Coordinates of C-alpha atoms and ligand atoms in Angstrom, one line a residue:
M1 CA 0.0 0.0 0.0
I2 CA 1.3 3.4 -0.8
D3 CA 0.7 6.0 1.9
E4 CA 0.2 9.4 0.3
T5 CA -0.9 11.1 3.4
L6 CA 0.8 14.4 3.8
T7 CA 3.7 14.3 6.4
M8 CA 3.2 17.5 8.3
I9 CA 5.3 16.7 11.3
P10 CA 8.4 18.7 12.3
G11 CA 10.6 16.5 10.1
P12 CA 10.8 14.5 8.0
T13 CA 8.9 16.9 5.7
P14 CA 7.2 16.1 2.4
V15 CA 9.8 15.4 -0.2
H16 CA 9.4 17.1 -3.6
P17 CA 9.0 14.7 -6.6
R18 CA 12.2 16.2 -8.1
I19 CA 14.1 15.2 -5.0
L20 CA 12.5 11.7 -4.9
A21 CA 13.4 11.2 -8.6
A22 CA 17.0 12.2 -7.8
L23 CA 17.1 9.7 -4.9
S24 CA 16.0 6.9 -7.2
R25 CA 18.7 7.5 -9.9
P26 CA 20.9 4.4 -10.3
T27 CA 23.5 4.1 -7.6
V28 CA 26.9 4.9 -9.0
S29 CA 30.5 4.7 -7.7
H30 CA 31.2 7.2 -5.0
V31 CA 34.3 8.2 -6.9
S32 CA 32.7 8.5 -10.4
P33 CA 33.3 11.9 -12.0
A34 CA 29.6 12.6 -12.3
F35 CA 28.9 11.9 -8.6
V36 CA 32.0 13.8 -7.5
Q37 CA 30.7 16.8 -9.4
T38 CA 27.3 16.5 -7.8
F39 CA 28.8 16.2 -4.3
R40 CA 31.0 19.2 -4.9
R41 CA 28.0 21.2 -6.1
A42 CA 25.9 20.1 -3.0
L43 CA 28.7 21.3 -0.7
Q44 CA 28.9 24.7 -2.5
D45 CA 25.1 25.0 -2.4
F46 CA 25.1 24.3 1.3
R47 CA 27.8 27.0 1.8
D48 CA 25.7 29.4 -0.2
L49 CA 22.6 28.6 1.8
L50 CA 24.5 29.7 4.9
Q51 CA 26.1 32.6 3.1
T52 CA 29.6 31.8 4.0
S53 CA 32.8 32.3 2.2
S54 CA 35.2 30.4 4.6
G55 CA 32.9 27.9 6.3
Q56 CA 33.9 24.3 5.7
P57 CA 30.9 21.9 5.1
V58 CA 31.0 18.3 6.2
V59 CA 28.2 16.1 5.1
V60 CA 28.0 12.5 6.3
A61 CA 25.5 9.6 6.6
G62 CA 23.6 10.1 9.8
S63 CA 20.9 12.2 11.4
G64 CA 20.8 15.5 13.3
T65 CA 22.0 13.8 16.5
L66 CA 25.2 12.7 14.8
A67 CA 25.6 16.3 13.5
M68 CA 25.2 17.5 17.1
E69 CA 27.9 15.1 18.2
M70 CA 30.3 15.9 15.4
A71 CA 29.9 19.6 16.0
L72 CA 30.7 19.4 19.7
I73 CA 33.3 16.7 20.1
N74 CA 35.6 18.0 17.4
V75 CA 36.0 21.4 19.0
V76 CA 35.6 20.6 22.8
A77 CA 37.7 18.1 24.6
P78 CA 36.6 15.8 27.5
G79 CA 37.1 17.7 30.8
E80 CA 36.4 21.1 29.2
S81 CA 33.2 23.1 30.0
I82 CA 30.5 24.3 27.8
L83 CA 27.4 26.4 28.3
V84 CA 24.2 24.8 26.8
V85 CA 21.4 27.3 26.1
S86 CA 18.3 25.3 26.2
Q87 CA 14.7 26.1 25.4
G88 CA 13.5 22.5 25.4
Y89 CA 14.1 18.8 24.7
F90 CA 16.8 19.2 22.0
G91 CA 18.7 21.8 24.0
D92 CA 18.7 19.4 26.9
R93 CA 19.9 16.7 24.6
Y94 CA 23.0 18.7 24.0
A95 CA 23.7 18.6 27.8
E96 CA 23.2 14.8 27.8
L97 CA 25.5 14.4 24.8
A98 CA 28.2 16.5 26.4
S99 CA 28.1 14.3 29.5
A100 CA 28.4 11.2 27.4
F101 CA 31.8 12.4 26.3
G102 CA 33.0 13.7 29.7
I103 CA 32.4 17.3 28.7
R104 CA 31.3 19.4 31.7
C105 CA 28.3 21.6 31.1
D106 CA 26.3 24.3 32.6
V107 CA 22.7 24.7 31.3
L108 CA 20.9 28.0 30.8
R109 CA 17.4 26.8 30.6
S110 CA 14.2 28.8 30.0
E111 CA 10.7 27.7 30.8
W112 CA 9.1 25.8 28.0
G113 CA 7.5 28.0 25.3
R114 CA 10.1 30.8 25.8
A115 CA 13.8 31.2 25.1
P116 CA 16.5 32.4 27.5
A117 CA 16.8 36.2 27.3
V118 CA 20.0 37.6 25.9
E119 CA 20.7 39.4 29.3
E120 CA 20.7 36.0 31.0
L121 CA 23.2 34.7 28.5
S122 CA 25.3 37.7 29.1
R123 CA 25.2 37.1 32.9
K124 CA 26.2 33.5 32.5
L125 CA 29.1 34.3 30.2
A126 CA 30.3 36.9 32.7
A127 CA 30.2 34.5 35.6
G128 CA 31.6 31.3 34.0
S129 CA 34.4 30.1 31.8
Y130 CA 33.4 28.0 28.8
A131 CA 35.1 26.5 25.7
A132 CA 31.9 26.8 23.8
V133 CA 28.2 27.8 23.9
T134 CA 25.6 25.7 22.2
V135 CA 22.3 27.3 21.0
T136 CA 19.3 25.5 19.5
H137 CA 17.9 27.8 16.8
V138 CA 14.4 26.3 16.9
D139 CA 13.6 23.7 19.6
T140 CA 11.2 21.3 17.9
S141 CA 9.7 20.3 21.3
T142 CA 8.4 23.8 22.0
G143 CA 8.2 25.5 18.7
T144 CA 10.4 28.2 20.2
A145 CA 12.9 30.2 18.1
A146 CA 15.9 31.6 20.1
P147 CA 16.9 35.2 19.5
V148 CA 20.0 34.0 17.7
E149 CA 20.9 37.3 16.1
A150 CA 21.1 39.0 19.6
Y151 CA 23.0 36.0 21.0
A152 CA 25.4 36.2 18.0
R153 CA 26.0 39.9 18.7
L154 CA 26.9 39.1 22.3
L155 CA 29.2 36.1 21.3
K156 CA 31.0 37.9 18.6
G157 CA 34.7 38.5 19.4
R158 CA 34.5 36.3 22.6
P159 CA 36.7 33.3 23.1
E160 CA 33.8 30.8 23.5
L161 CA 33.0 28.9 20.3
F162 CA 29.5 29.4 19.1
I163 CA 27.8 26.1 18.1
L164 CA 24.3 26.5 16.5
D165 CA 21.9 23.6 16.1
G166 CA 20.0 24.5 13.0
V167 CA 18.2 21.1 12.6
C168 CA 14.7 22.7 12.7
A169 CA 15.6 25.9 11.0
T170 CA 18.3 25.6 8.2
G171 CA 16.7 26.1 4.8
G172 CA 13.6 27.8 6.3
I173 CA 14.9 30.6 8.5
D174 CA 17.9 32.8 7.6
E175 CA 21.2 31.7 9.3
P176 CA 24.0 34.0 7.9
F177 CA 27.0 32.0 9.2
D178 CA 29.8 34.5 8.6
R179 CA 27.8 37.6 9.7
W180 CA 26.6 36.0 12.9
G181 CA 30.1 34.6 13.6
V182 CA 29.0 31.0 14.1
D183 CA 31.8 28.5 14.6
V184 CA 29.9 25.3 14.0
L185 CA 26.5 25.1 12.5
L186 CA 24.9 21.7 12.5
T187 CA 21.7 20.5 10.7
A188 CA 20.0 17.6 9.0
A189 CA 18.6 16.9 5.6
Q190 CA 15.0 16.1 6.5
K191 CA 13.5 19.3 7.7
A192 CA 13.4 22.7 6.1
I193 CA 16.0 21.6 3.4
G194 CA 13.4 19.1 2.3
A195 CA 15.5 16.0 1.5
P196 CA 14.8 12.6 3.0
P197 CA 16.3 11.7 6.4
G198 CA 19.8 10.2 6.3
L199 CA 22.4 13.0 6.3
A200 CA 24.1 14.9 9.0
L201 CA 25.4 18.3 7.9
C202 CA 27.9 20.6 9.6
L203 CA 29.7 23.8 8.7
F204 CA 32.9 24.6 10.6
S205 CA 34.6 28.0 10.8
T206 CA 38.4 28.3 10.4
R207 CA 38.6 28.9 14.1
A208 CA 36.7 25.7 14.8
I209 CA 38.9 23.7 12.5
Q210 CA 42.0 25.1 14.3
R211 CA 40.6 23.9 17.6
R212 CA 40.4 20.4 16.3
R213 CA 43.8 20.6 14.7
A214 CA 45.3 21.7 18.1
R215 CA 44.2 18.4 19.7
S216 CA 46.1 15.2 19.5
S217 CA 43.2 12.9 20.3
M218 CA 39.5 12.6 19.6
P219 CA 37.0 10.3 21.3
A220 CA 35.6 9.2 17.9
Y221 CA 36.7 7.7 14.6
Y222 CA 33.8 8.1 12.1
A223 CA 32.9 11.5 13.5
D224 CA 36.4 12.9 13.3
L225 CA 36.5 16.1 11.3
L226 CA 40.1 15.7 10.3
R227 CA 39.4 12.3 8.7
W228 CA 36.6 13.8 6.6
L229 CA 38.3 17.1 5.6
P230 CA 40.2 15.7 2.7
V231 CA 37.0 14.2 1.2
M232 CA 35.1 17.5 1.7
E233 CA 37.8 19.4 0.0
D234 CA 38.0 16.9 -2.8
P235 CA 35.1 14.5 -3.0
S236 CA 37.0 12.1 -5.3
R237 CA 39.0 11.1 -2.1
Y238 CA 37.9 8.2 0.0
Y239 CA 37.5 7.9 3.8
S240 CA 34.2 6.1 4.3
T241 CA 31.6 5.4 1.6
P242 CA 29.3 8.4 1.3
C243 CA 25.6 7.5 0.8
V244 CA 25.6 8.3 -2.9
N245 CA 21.8 8.4 -3.5
E246 CA 21.1 10.6 -0.5
I247 CA 23.8 13.1 -1.6
V248 CA 22.3 13.2 -5.1
A249 CA 18.9 13.9 -3.4
L250 CA 20.4 16.6 -1.2
S251 CA 22.0 18.2 -4.2
E252 CA 18.6 18.4 -5.9
A253 CA 17.0 19.7 -2.7
L254 CA 19.6 22.5 -2.5
R255 CA 19.1 23.3 -6.2
I256 CA 15.4 23.9 -5.4
V257 CA 16.4 26.1 -2.5
H258 CA 18.5 28.3 -4.7
E259 CA 16.1 28.3 -7.6
E260 CA 13.5 29.7 -5.2
G261 CA 16.0 32.1 -3.8
L262 CA 16.9 32.5 -0.2
A263 CA 14.9 35.7 0.5
A264 CA 11.8 34.3 -1.2
R265 CA 12.2 30.9 0.6
F266 CA 12.5 32.5 4.1
A267 CA 9.6 34.9 3.3
R268 CA 7.4 31.9 2.2
H269 CA 8.1 30.2 5.5
T270 CA 7.0 33.3 7.4
R271 CA 3.9 33.6 5.3
I272 CA 2.9 30.0 5.7
A273 CA 3.5 30.1 9.4
H274 CA 1.2 33.2 9.7
A275 CA -1.4 31.6 7.5
I276 CA -1.5 28.4 9.5
R277 CA -1.8 30.3 12.7
E278 CA -4.6 32.4 11.3
G279 CA -6.3 29.1 10.4
L280 CA -5.8 27.5 13.7
D281 CA -7.0 30.6 15.5
A282 CA -10.2 30.6 13.5
L283 CA -10.7 27.0 14.8
G284 CA -10.3 28.3 18.4
L285 CA -7.0 26.5 18.8
K286 CA -4.3 28.0 21.0
I287 CA -0.5 28.1 20.2
F288 CA 1.6 26.9 23.1
T289 CA 4.7 29.1 22.3
A290 CA 4.9 32.7 23.6
P291 CA 4.0 35.1 20.7
D292 CA 7.4 36.8 20.5
C293 CA 9.4 33.6 19.9
R294 CA 7.3 31.4 17.6
A295 CA 9.3 29.7 15.0
D296 CA 8.4 29.9 11.3
T297 CA 9.0 26.2 10.8
L298 CA 6.5 24.6 13.2
S299 CA 3.7 25.2 15.5
V300 CA 3.0 23.6 18.9
V301 CA -0.8 23.6 19.3
L302 CA -2.7 22.9 22.5
L303 CA -5.4 20.4 22.2
P304 CA -8.9 21.6 23.3
P305 CA -10.1 20.3 26.6
G306 CA -11.4 16.7 26.4
V307 CA -9.8 15.9 23.0
D308 CA -7.6 12.9 23.2
D309 CA -4.2 13.3 21.6
V310 CA -4.0 9.8 19.9
S311 CA -7.5 9.9 18.7
F312 CA -7.1 13.5 17.4
R313 CA -4.0 12.6 15.4
K314 CA -5.6 9.4 14.0
E315 CA -8.7 11.4 12.8
T316 CA -6.4 14.1 11.3
A317 CA -4.4 11.5 9.5
A318 CA -7.5 9.8 8.2
R319 CA -8.4 13.2 6.6
G320 CA -5.0 13.4 4.8
A321 CA -2.4 15.0 7.1
V322 CA -0.1 13.4 9.7
V323 CA 0.7 15.7 12.6
A324 CA 3.0 14.8 15.5
G325 CA 2.5 14.3 19.2
S326 CA 4.3 16.3 21.8
L327 CA 7.3 15.7 24.0
G328 CA 8.1 16.1 27.7
P329 CA 5.6 18.0 29.8
L330 CA 3.4 18.7 26.7
A331 CA 2.9 15.0 25.9
G332 CA -0.8 14.3 25.4
K333 CA -1.6 18.0 25.8
A334 CA -0.5 19.4 22.4
F335 CA 0.2 18.4 18.9
R336 CA 3.1 19.6 16.7
L337 CA 2.5 20.7 13.2
G338 CA 5.5 21.1 10.9
H339 CA 5.3 23.8 8.2
M340 CA 8.7 23.8 6.6
G341 CA 10.5 22.7 3.5
N342 CA 8.8 22.4 0.1
I343 CA 5.2 23.1 1.0
G344 CA 2.8 25.6 -0.4
P345 CA -0.9 26.7 -0.2
A346 CA -2.2 23.2 -1.2
E347 CA -0.5 21.5 1.7
V348 CA -1.7 24.3 4.1
E349 CA -5.2 23.9 2.9
T350 CA -5.2 20.1 3.2
T351 CA -3.7 20.2 6.6
L352 CA -6.1 22.8 8.0
G353 CA -9.0 20.9 6.5
A354 CA -7.8 17.7 8.1
I355 CA -7.4 19.3 11.5
E356 CA -10.8 21.0 11.2
G357 CA -12.5 17.7 10.2
S358 CA -10.8 15.9 13.2
L359 CA -12.1 18.5 15.6
R360 CA -15.6 18.0 14.2
A361 CA -15.2 14.3 14.6
H362 CA -14.5 15.0 18.3
G363 CA -17.7 17.0 18.7
L364 CA -16.5 20.5 18.2
K365 CA -18.7 22.8 16.2
V366 CA -16.7 24.4 13.4
A367 CA -18.1 25.2 10.0
S368 CA -16.4 23.5 7.1
G369 CA -13.8 25.7 5.4
T370 CA -13.4 28.0 8.4
A371 CA -9.6 27.5 8.7
A372 CA -8.8 27.6 5.0
A373 CA -10.8 30.8 4.6
A374 CA -8.8 32.4 7.5
A375 CA -5.5 31.3 6.1
A376 CA -6.3 32.5 2.6
H377 CA -5.8 36.1 3.7
E378 CA -2.2 35.5 4.6
L379 CA -1.5 33.2 1.7
F380 CA -3.1 35.2 -1.1
G381 CA -3.6 38.7 0.4
A382 CA -7.4 38.5 0.1
K383 CA -10.1 37.7 2.6
E384 CA -12.1 34.8 1.3
E385 CA -15.7 34.7 2.4
L386 CA -17.3 31.5 3.5
V387 CA -20.0 30.9 1.0
P388 CA -22.9 28.7 2.2
A389 CA -23.4 25.7 0.0
Ligands
PMP1 N1 18.0 19.2 17.1 C1 16.8 19.6 16.8 C2 16.5 21.0 17.0 C3 15.8 18.7 16.4 O1 14.6 19.1 16.1 C4 16.2 17.3 16.2 C5 15.2 16.3 15.7 N2 13.9 16.6 15.7 C6 17.5 16.9 16.5 C7 18.4 17.9 16.9 C8 17.9 15.5 16.3 O2 17.9 15.2 15.0 P1 17.7 13.7 14.5 O3 16.3 13.2 15.0 O4 17.8 13.8 13.0 O5 18.8 12.9 15.1

């Protein structure tokens, strides 16, 4: 059975047919000239997405968690201390990951649904001594976007390395690597970039690479930046077999990003986020995340009283769109709706229609088409009237 239900979870996201076609091209040698050229172009396109001239991309088989690991353990040694800025589950994951490698860490944590204020970060930096600071751009558990630009201004020129987890942002929200002075950006293929899951992506600054070079040992083999660097500089070199088809698919996904244009792509994500929230609001649903830090890539939506989480998601899926459950303290109380990657008005309409139908199936009184009509204003710039049948 082929399941064509829309995948509107916060990653993986719907994969465009062009990217699926690229994925299904015949598998070729990882050192064939055609593949080497494609890999090279993907690396350059990734650099361009992050608007960097000197950042060094590293793309390996894995997921976002491997990217988190690579980003950290190449630049911070066991025994050193880091500051983890956390606004949710994935920020906390960084603290756990650090501990697994004997890296000491201090956590600056906000309440769920908010992000730590820049003043709090400033106080922490003044009081402690850290080799690096990790920041989660968008925490997928809470739908919260951190004020990264303000953090970046604070961190610029300081000795701590700036590690940015862009897993739920890269490709949907602007992340100017050089301008922000990021040292390591990490992300994954399956979210706003719009490729299938399977690739861990990192971008290292010159300063970050120097930190790795200055060390004589590394608590990893596959994840060692220095073993991958020759391949990333010249993809005809071998270290460990790259996943050929995934990289061809990533290359196509990044082509789509640049054909759309960065400014247009980020603006589309903002527009769709607003449209979806207008639609949800018209249904009487409340967003969990504080208004001033809602991410453009997903929404965390509180379930109305009495509506069971599992049953709500089942009825929504039956109407054509899969949404995700929630994590941690929100489990069972909210659902997470991804709106990133290669989606447009049709996906927005189907998803809002499915949510609306599911609410009706749970006894809520909402007129058919309510959400789509509210979203249309944001999407098309015109208020659509509900026309009685
Ligand atoms: N960081 C963030 C912000 C994430 O949202 C996720 C995954 N949802 C991860 C890291 C981990 O990525 P993965 O599941 O691909 O290992």
